PDB file of C-alpha atoms in Angstrom:
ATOM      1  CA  UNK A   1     -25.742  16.184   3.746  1.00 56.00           C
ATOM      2  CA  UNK A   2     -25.453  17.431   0.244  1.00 77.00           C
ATOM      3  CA  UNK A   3     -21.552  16.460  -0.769  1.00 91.00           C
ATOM      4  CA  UNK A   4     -20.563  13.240  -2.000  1.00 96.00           C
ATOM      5  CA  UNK A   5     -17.441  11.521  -1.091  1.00 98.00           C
ATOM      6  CA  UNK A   6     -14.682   9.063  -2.145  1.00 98.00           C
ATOM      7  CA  UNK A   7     -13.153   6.698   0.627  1.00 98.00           C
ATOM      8  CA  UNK A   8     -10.151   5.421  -0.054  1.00 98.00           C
ATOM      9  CA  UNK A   9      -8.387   2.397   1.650  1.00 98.00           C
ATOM     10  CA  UNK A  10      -4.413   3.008   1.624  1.00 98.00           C
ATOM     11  CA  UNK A  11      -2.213  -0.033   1.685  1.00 97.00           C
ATOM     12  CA  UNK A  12      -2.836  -1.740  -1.871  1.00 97.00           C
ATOM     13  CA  UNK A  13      -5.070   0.602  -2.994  1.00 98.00           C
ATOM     14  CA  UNK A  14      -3.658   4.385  -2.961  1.00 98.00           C
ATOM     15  CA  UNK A  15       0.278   3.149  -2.188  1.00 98.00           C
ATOM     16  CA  UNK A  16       2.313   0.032  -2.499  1.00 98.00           C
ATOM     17  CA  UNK A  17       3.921  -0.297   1.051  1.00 98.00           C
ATOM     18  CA  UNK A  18       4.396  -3.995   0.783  1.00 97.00           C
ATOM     19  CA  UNK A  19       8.688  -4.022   1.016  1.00 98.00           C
ATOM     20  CA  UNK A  20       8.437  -1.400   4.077  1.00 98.00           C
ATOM     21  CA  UNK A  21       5.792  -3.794   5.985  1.00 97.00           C
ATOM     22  CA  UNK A  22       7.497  -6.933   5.116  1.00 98.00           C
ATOM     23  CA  UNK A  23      11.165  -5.329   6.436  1.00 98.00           C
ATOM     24  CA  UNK A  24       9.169  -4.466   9.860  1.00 98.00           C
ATOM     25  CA  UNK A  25       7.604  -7.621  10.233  1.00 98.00           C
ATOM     26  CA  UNK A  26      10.571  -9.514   9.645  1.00 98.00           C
ATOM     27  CA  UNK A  27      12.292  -6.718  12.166  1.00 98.00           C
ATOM     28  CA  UNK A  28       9.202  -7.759  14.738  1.00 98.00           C
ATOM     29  CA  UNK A  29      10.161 -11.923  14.318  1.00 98.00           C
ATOM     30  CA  UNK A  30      13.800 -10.762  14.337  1.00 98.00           C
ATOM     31  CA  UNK A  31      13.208  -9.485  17.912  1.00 97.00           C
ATOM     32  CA  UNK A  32      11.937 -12.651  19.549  1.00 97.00           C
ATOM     33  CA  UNK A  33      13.555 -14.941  17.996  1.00 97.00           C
ATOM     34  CA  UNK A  34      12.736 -15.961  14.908  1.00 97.00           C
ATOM     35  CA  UNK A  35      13.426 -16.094  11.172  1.00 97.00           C
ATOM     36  CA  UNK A  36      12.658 -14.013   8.298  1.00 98.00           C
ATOM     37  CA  UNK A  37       9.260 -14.903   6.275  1.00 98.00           C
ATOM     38  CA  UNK A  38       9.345 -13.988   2.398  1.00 97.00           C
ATOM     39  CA  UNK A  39       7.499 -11.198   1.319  1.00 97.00           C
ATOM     40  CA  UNK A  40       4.856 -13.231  -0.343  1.00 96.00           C
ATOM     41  CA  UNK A  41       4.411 -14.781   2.961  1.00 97.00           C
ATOM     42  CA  UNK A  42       3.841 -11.567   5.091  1.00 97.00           C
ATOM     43  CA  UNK A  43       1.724  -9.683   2.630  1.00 95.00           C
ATOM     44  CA  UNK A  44      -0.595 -12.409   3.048  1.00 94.00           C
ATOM     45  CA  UNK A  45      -0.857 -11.666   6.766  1.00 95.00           C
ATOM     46  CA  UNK A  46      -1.941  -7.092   5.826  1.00 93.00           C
ATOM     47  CA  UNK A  47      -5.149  -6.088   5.977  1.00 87.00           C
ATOM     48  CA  UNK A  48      -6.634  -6.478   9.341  1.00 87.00           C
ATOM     49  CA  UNK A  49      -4.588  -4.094  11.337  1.00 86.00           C
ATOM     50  CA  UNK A  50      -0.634  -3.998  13.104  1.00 90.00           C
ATOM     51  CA  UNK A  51      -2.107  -5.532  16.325  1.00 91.00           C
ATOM     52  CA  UNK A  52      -3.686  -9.429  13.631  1.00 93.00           C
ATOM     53  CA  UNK A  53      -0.214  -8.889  11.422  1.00 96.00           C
ATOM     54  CA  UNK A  54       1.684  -9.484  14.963  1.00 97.00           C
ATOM     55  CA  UNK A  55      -0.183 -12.259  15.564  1.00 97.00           C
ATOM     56  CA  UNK A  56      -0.015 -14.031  12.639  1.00 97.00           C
ATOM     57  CA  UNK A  57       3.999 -13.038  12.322  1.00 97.00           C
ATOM     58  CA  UNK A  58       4.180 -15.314  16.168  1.00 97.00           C
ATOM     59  CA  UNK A  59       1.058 -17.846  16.143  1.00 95.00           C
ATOM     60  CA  UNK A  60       2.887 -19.364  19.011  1.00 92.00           C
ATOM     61  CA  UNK A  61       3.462 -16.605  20.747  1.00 93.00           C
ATOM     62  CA  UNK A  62       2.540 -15.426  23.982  1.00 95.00           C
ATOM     63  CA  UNK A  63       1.060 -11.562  25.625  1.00 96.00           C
ATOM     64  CA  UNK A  64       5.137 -10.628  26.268  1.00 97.00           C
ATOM     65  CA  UNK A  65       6.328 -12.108  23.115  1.00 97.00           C
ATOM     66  CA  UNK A  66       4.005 -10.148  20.784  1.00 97.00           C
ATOM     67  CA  UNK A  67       4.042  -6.873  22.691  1.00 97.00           C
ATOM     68  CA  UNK A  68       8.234  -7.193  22.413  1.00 98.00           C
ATOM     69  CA  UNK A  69       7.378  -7.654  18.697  1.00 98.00           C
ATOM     70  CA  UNK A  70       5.036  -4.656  18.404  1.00 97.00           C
ATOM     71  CA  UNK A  71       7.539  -2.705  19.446  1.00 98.00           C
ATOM     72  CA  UNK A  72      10.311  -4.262  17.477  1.00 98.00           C
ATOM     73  CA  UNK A  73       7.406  -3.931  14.607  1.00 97.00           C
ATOM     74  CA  UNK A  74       6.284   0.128  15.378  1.00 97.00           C
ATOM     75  CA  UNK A  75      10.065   1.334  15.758  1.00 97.00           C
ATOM     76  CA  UNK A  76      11.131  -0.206  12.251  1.00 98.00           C
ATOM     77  CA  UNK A  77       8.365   0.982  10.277  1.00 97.00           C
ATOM     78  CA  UNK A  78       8.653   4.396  12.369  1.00 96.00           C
ATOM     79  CA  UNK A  79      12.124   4.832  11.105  1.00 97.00           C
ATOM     80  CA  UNK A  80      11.702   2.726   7.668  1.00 98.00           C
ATOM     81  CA  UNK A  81       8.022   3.064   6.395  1.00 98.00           C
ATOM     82  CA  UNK A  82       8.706   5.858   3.522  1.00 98.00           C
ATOM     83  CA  UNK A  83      11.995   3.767   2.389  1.00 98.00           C
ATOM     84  CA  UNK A  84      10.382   1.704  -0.741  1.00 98.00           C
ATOM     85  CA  UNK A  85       6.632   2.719  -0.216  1.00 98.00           C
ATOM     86  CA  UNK A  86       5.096   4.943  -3.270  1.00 98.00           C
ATOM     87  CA  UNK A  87       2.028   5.695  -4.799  1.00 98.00           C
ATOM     88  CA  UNK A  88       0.743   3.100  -7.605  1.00 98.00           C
ATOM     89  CA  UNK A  89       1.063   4.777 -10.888  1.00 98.00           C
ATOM     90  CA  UNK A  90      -1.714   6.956 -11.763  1.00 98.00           C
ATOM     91  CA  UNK A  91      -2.892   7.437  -8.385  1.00 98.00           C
ATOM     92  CA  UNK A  92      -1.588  11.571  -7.994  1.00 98.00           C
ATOM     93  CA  UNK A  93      -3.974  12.160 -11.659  1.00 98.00           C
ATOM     94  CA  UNK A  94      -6.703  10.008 -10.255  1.00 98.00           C
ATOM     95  CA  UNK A  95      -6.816  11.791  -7.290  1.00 98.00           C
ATOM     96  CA  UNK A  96      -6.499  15.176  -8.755  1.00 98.00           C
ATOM     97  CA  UNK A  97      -9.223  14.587 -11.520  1.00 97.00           C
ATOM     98  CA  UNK A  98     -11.867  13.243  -8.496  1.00 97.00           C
ATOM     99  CA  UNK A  99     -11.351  15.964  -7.115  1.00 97.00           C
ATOM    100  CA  UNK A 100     -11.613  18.427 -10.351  1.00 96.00           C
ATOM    101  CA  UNK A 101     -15.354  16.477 -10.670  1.00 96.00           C
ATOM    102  CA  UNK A 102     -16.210  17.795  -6.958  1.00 96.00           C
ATOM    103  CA  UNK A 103     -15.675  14.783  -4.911  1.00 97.00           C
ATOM    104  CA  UNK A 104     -14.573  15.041  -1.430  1.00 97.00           C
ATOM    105  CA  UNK A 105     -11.519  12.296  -0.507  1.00 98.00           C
ATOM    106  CA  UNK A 106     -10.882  10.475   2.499  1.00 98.00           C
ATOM    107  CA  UNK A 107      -8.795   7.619   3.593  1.00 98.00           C
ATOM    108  CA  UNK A 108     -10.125   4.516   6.016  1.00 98.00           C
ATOM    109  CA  UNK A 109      -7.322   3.096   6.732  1.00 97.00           C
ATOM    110  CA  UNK A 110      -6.581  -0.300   9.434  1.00 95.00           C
ATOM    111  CA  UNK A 111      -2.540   1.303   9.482  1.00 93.00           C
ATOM    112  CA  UNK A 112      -1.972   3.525  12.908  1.00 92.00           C
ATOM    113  CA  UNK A 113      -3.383   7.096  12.024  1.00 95.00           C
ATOM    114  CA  UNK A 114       0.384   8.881  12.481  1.00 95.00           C
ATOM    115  CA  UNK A 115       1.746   6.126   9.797  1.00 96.00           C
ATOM    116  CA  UNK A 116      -1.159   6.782   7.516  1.00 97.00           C
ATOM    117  CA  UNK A 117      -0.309  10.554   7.554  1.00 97.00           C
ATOM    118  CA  UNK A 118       3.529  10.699   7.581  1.00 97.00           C
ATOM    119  CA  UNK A 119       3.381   8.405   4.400  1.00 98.00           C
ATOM    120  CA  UNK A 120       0.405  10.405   2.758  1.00 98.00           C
ATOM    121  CA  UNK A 121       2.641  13.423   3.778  1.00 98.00           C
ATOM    122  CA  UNK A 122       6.032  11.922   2.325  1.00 98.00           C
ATOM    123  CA  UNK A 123       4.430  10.634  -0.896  1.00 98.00           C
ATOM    124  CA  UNK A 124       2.709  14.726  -1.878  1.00 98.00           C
ATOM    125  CA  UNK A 125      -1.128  13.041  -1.309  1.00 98.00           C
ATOM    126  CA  UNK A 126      -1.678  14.627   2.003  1.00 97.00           C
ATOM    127  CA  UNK A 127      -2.922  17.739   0.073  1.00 97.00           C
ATOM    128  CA  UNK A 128      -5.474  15.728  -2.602  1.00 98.00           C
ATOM    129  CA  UNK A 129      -7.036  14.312   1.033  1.00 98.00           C
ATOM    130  CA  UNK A 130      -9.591  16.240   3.169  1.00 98.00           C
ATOM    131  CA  UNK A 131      -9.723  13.907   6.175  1.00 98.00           C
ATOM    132  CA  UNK A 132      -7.960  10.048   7.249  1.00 98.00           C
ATOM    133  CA  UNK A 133      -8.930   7.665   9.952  1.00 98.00           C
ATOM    134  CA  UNK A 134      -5.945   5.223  11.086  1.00 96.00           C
ATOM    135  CA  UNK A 135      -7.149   2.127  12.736  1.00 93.00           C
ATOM    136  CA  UNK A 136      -6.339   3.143  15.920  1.00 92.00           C
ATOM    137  CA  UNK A 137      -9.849   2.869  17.927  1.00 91.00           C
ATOM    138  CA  UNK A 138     -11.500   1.059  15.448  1.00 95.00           C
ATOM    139  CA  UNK A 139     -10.792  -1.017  12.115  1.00 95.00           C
ATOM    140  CA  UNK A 140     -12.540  -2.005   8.794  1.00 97.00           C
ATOM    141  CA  UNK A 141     -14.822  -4.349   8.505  1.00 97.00           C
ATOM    142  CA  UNK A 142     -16.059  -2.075  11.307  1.00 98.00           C
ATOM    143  CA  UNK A 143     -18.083   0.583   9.589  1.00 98.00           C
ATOM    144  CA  UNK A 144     -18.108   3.254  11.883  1.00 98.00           C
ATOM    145  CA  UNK A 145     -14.215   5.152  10.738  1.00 98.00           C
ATOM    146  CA  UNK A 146     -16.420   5.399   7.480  1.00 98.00           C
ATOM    147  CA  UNK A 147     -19.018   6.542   8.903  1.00 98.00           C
ATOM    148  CA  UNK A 148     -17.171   8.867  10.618  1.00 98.00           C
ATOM    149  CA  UNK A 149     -15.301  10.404   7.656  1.00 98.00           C
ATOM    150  CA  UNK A 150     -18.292  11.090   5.951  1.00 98.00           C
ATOM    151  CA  UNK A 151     -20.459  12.839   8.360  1.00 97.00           C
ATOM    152  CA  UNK A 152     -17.005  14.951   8.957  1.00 97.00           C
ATOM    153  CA  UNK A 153     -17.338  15.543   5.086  1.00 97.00           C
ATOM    154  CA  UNK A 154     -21.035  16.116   4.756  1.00 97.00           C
ATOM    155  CA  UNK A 155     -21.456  13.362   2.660  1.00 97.00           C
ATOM    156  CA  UNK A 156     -24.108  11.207   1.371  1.00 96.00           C
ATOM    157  CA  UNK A 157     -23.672   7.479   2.037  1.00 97.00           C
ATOM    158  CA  UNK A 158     -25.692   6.952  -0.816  1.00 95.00           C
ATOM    159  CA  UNK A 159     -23.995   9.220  -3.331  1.00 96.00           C
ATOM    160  CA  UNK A 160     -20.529   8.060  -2.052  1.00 97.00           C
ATOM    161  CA  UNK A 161     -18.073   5.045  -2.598  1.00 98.00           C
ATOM    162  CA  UNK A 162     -15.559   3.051  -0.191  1.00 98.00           C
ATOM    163  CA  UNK A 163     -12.642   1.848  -3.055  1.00 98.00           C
ATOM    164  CA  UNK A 164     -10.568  -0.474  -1.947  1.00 98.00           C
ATOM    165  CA  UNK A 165      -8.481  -3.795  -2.277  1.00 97.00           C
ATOM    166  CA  UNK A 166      -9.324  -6.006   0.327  1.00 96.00           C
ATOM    167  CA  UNK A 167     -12.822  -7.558   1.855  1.00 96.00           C
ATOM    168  CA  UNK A 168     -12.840  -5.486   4.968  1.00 96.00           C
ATOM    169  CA  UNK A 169     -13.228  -2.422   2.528  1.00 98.00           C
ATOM    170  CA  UNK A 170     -16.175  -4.219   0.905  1.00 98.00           C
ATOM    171  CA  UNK A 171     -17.822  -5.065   4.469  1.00 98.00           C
ATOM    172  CA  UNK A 172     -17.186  -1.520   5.916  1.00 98.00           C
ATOM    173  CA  UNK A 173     -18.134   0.369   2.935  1.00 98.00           C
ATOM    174  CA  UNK A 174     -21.820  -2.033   2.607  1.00 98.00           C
ATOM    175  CA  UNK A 175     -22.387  -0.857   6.050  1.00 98.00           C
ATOM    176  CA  UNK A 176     -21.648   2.318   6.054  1.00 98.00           C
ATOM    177  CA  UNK A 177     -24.344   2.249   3.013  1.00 98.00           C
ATOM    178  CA  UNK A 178     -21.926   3.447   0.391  1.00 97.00           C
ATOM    179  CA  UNK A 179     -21.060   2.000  -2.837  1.00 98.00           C
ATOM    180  CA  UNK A 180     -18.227   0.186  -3.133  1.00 98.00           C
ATOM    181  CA  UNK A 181     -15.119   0.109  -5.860  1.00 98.00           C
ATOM    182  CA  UNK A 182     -12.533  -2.857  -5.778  1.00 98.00           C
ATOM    183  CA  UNK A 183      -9.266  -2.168  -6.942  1.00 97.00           C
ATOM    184  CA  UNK A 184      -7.475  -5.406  -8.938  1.00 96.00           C
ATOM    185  CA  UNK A 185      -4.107  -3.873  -8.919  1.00 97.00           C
ATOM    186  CA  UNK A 186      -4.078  -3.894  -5.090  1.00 95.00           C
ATOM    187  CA  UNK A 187      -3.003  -7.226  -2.618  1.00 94.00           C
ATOM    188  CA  UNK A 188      -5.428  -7.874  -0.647  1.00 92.00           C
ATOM    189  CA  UNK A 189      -8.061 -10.500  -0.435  1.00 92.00           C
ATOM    190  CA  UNK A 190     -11.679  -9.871  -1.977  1.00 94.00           C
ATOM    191  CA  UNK A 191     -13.369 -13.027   0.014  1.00 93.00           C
ATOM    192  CA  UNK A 192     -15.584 -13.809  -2.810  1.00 96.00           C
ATOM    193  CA  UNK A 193     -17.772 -10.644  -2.075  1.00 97.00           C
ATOM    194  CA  UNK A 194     -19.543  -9.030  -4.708  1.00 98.00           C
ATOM    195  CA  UNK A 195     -19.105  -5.328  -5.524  1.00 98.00           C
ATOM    196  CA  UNK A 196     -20.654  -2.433  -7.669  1.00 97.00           C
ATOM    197  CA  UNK A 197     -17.830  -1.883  -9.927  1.00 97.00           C
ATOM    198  CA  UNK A 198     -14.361  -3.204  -9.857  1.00 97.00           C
ATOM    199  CA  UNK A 199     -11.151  -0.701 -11.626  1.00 97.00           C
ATOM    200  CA  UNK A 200      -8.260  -2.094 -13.304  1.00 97.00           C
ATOM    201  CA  UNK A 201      -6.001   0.809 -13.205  1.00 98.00           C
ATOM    202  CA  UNK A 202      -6.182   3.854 -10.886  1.00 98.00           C
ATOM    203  CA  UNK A 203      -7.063   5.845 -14.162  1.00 97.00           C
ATOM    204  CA  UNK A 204     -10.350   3.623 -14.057  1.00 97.00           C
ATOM    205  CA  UNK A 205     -11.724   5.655 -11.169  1.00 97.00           C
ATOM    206  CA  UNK A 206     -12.627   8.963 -12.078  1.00 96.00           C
ATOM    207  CA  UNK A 207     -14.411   7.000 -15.457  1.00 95.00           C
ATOM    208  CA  UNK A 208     -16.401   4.649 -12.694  1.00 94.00           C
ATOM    209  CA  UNK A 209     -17.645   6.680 -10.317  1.00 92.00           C
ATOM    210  CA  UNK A 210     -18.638   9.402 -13.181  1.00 86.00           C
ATOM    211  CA  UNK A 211     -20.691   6.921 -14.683  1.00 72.00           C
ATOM    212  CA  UNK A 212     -23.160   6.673 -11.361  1.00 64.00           C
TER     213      UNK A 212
END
C-alpha cells in the first residue's frame, strides 16, 4: 500500500444537513403520534446512525412503532434530503486542493449509502470523492467501513487521516490506525477524546495534513 488517504465523515463535517434531518425526524414522530422536537433537540440525537436517531426520536416506543417511523423517517428524507442541505463553506477548495497534493478521498459515513451519494451527487462533491461507505452493514465507532475504504484505495493507515466531527470518527479512525482530524465547525459530540490535530475552518485541512 503506497497511497495515502483522507476519510471524511459527512454530516457536520463535509455538509450541513441538519434542517433536512430535523424535517424527517419530526416527519418520523409526526407518523406515530407525536409532536415536533426543535432542531436543537434532534441534532443532538445524529451521529450514530438512522436506525439510534429513531430510537431516541420514540424512547417509548415499541418494534411496530419505530419501524412505522423509519419509514415515515426514510420516505421524507428520500423526497426532502437535498432541500436545505449544502456543503460548509470552503469545503469544494478544500477538497480540490487535497486532492491537487495527491491525497486519495473517501467518505465513512453512519447515513444509508444511497443518501450519502444522492447528496454528494446533488451538492457537485461526488466527483472530488474516489469511494463512500453508508452505514448500512456497519457504522462508526466500528472501524472496519474505514478499513474498508482504504484497502479499496491502497492506502496506508499510517500515512492517512479519518477527519471528522463527532467521537465515533475519533474511535473508528484510532482503530483503523489512522490519524485523526476533528473538525470544530461541525455538530457533533467529541466525548472528551483526544486527537492529533483539530481544524477550525475547512481551509485548515489541506495546511494540517501537509504539515505531517
Amino acid at each position: 500500500m503506497t497511497a495515502r488517504a483522507v476519510v471524511l465523515d459527512l454530516d457536520g463535517t463535509l455538509i450541513d444537513s441538519r434542517q433536512d434531518i430535523a424535517a424527517a425526524a419530526n416527519a418520523a414522530r409526526g407518523a406515530v403520534g407525536l409532536a415536533p422536537l426543535d432542531l436543537v433537540t434532534v441534532v443532538g440525537f445524529v451521529g450514530d446512525g438512522a436506525h439510534k436517531l429513531i430510537e431516541r426520536l420514540t424512547p417509548a416506543g415499541g418494534a411496530a412503532l419505530r419501524t412505522a417511523a423509519m419509514a415515515a423517517f426514510t420516505a421524507h428524507y428520500c423526497d426532502h434530503c437535498c432541500d436545505h442541505t449544502r456543503p460548509y463553506a470552503g469545503i469544494p477548495q478544500a477538497l480540490t486542493a487535497l486532492r491537487a497534493a495527491g491525497w486519495r478521498l473517501a467518505v465513512a459515513t453512519n447515513k444509508p449509502e444511497a443518501f450519502a451519494r444522492t447528496i454528494l451527487d446533488h451538492l457537485g462533491l461526488i466527483p472530488l470523492i474516489d469511494a463512500i461507505r453508508g452505514g448500512d452493514r456497519v457504522r462508526k465507532p466500528d472501524p472496519a467501513p474505514v478499513i474498508e475504504l482504504l484497502h479499496q484505495l491502497g492506502a496506508s493507515p499510517a500515512a492517512s487521516w479519518m477527519v471528522g466531527d463527532h467521537h465515533t470518527d475519533i474511535l473508528a479512525g484510532r482503530g483503523a490506525g489512522c490519524r485523526v482530524a476533528w473538525c470544530d465547525w461541525g455538530f457533533g459530540d467529541r466525548g472528551g477524546l483526544a486527537v492529533d490535530a483539530s481544524a477550525g475552518i475547512p481551509a485548515d485541512l489541506p495546511r494540517i495534513l501537509a504539515a505531517d
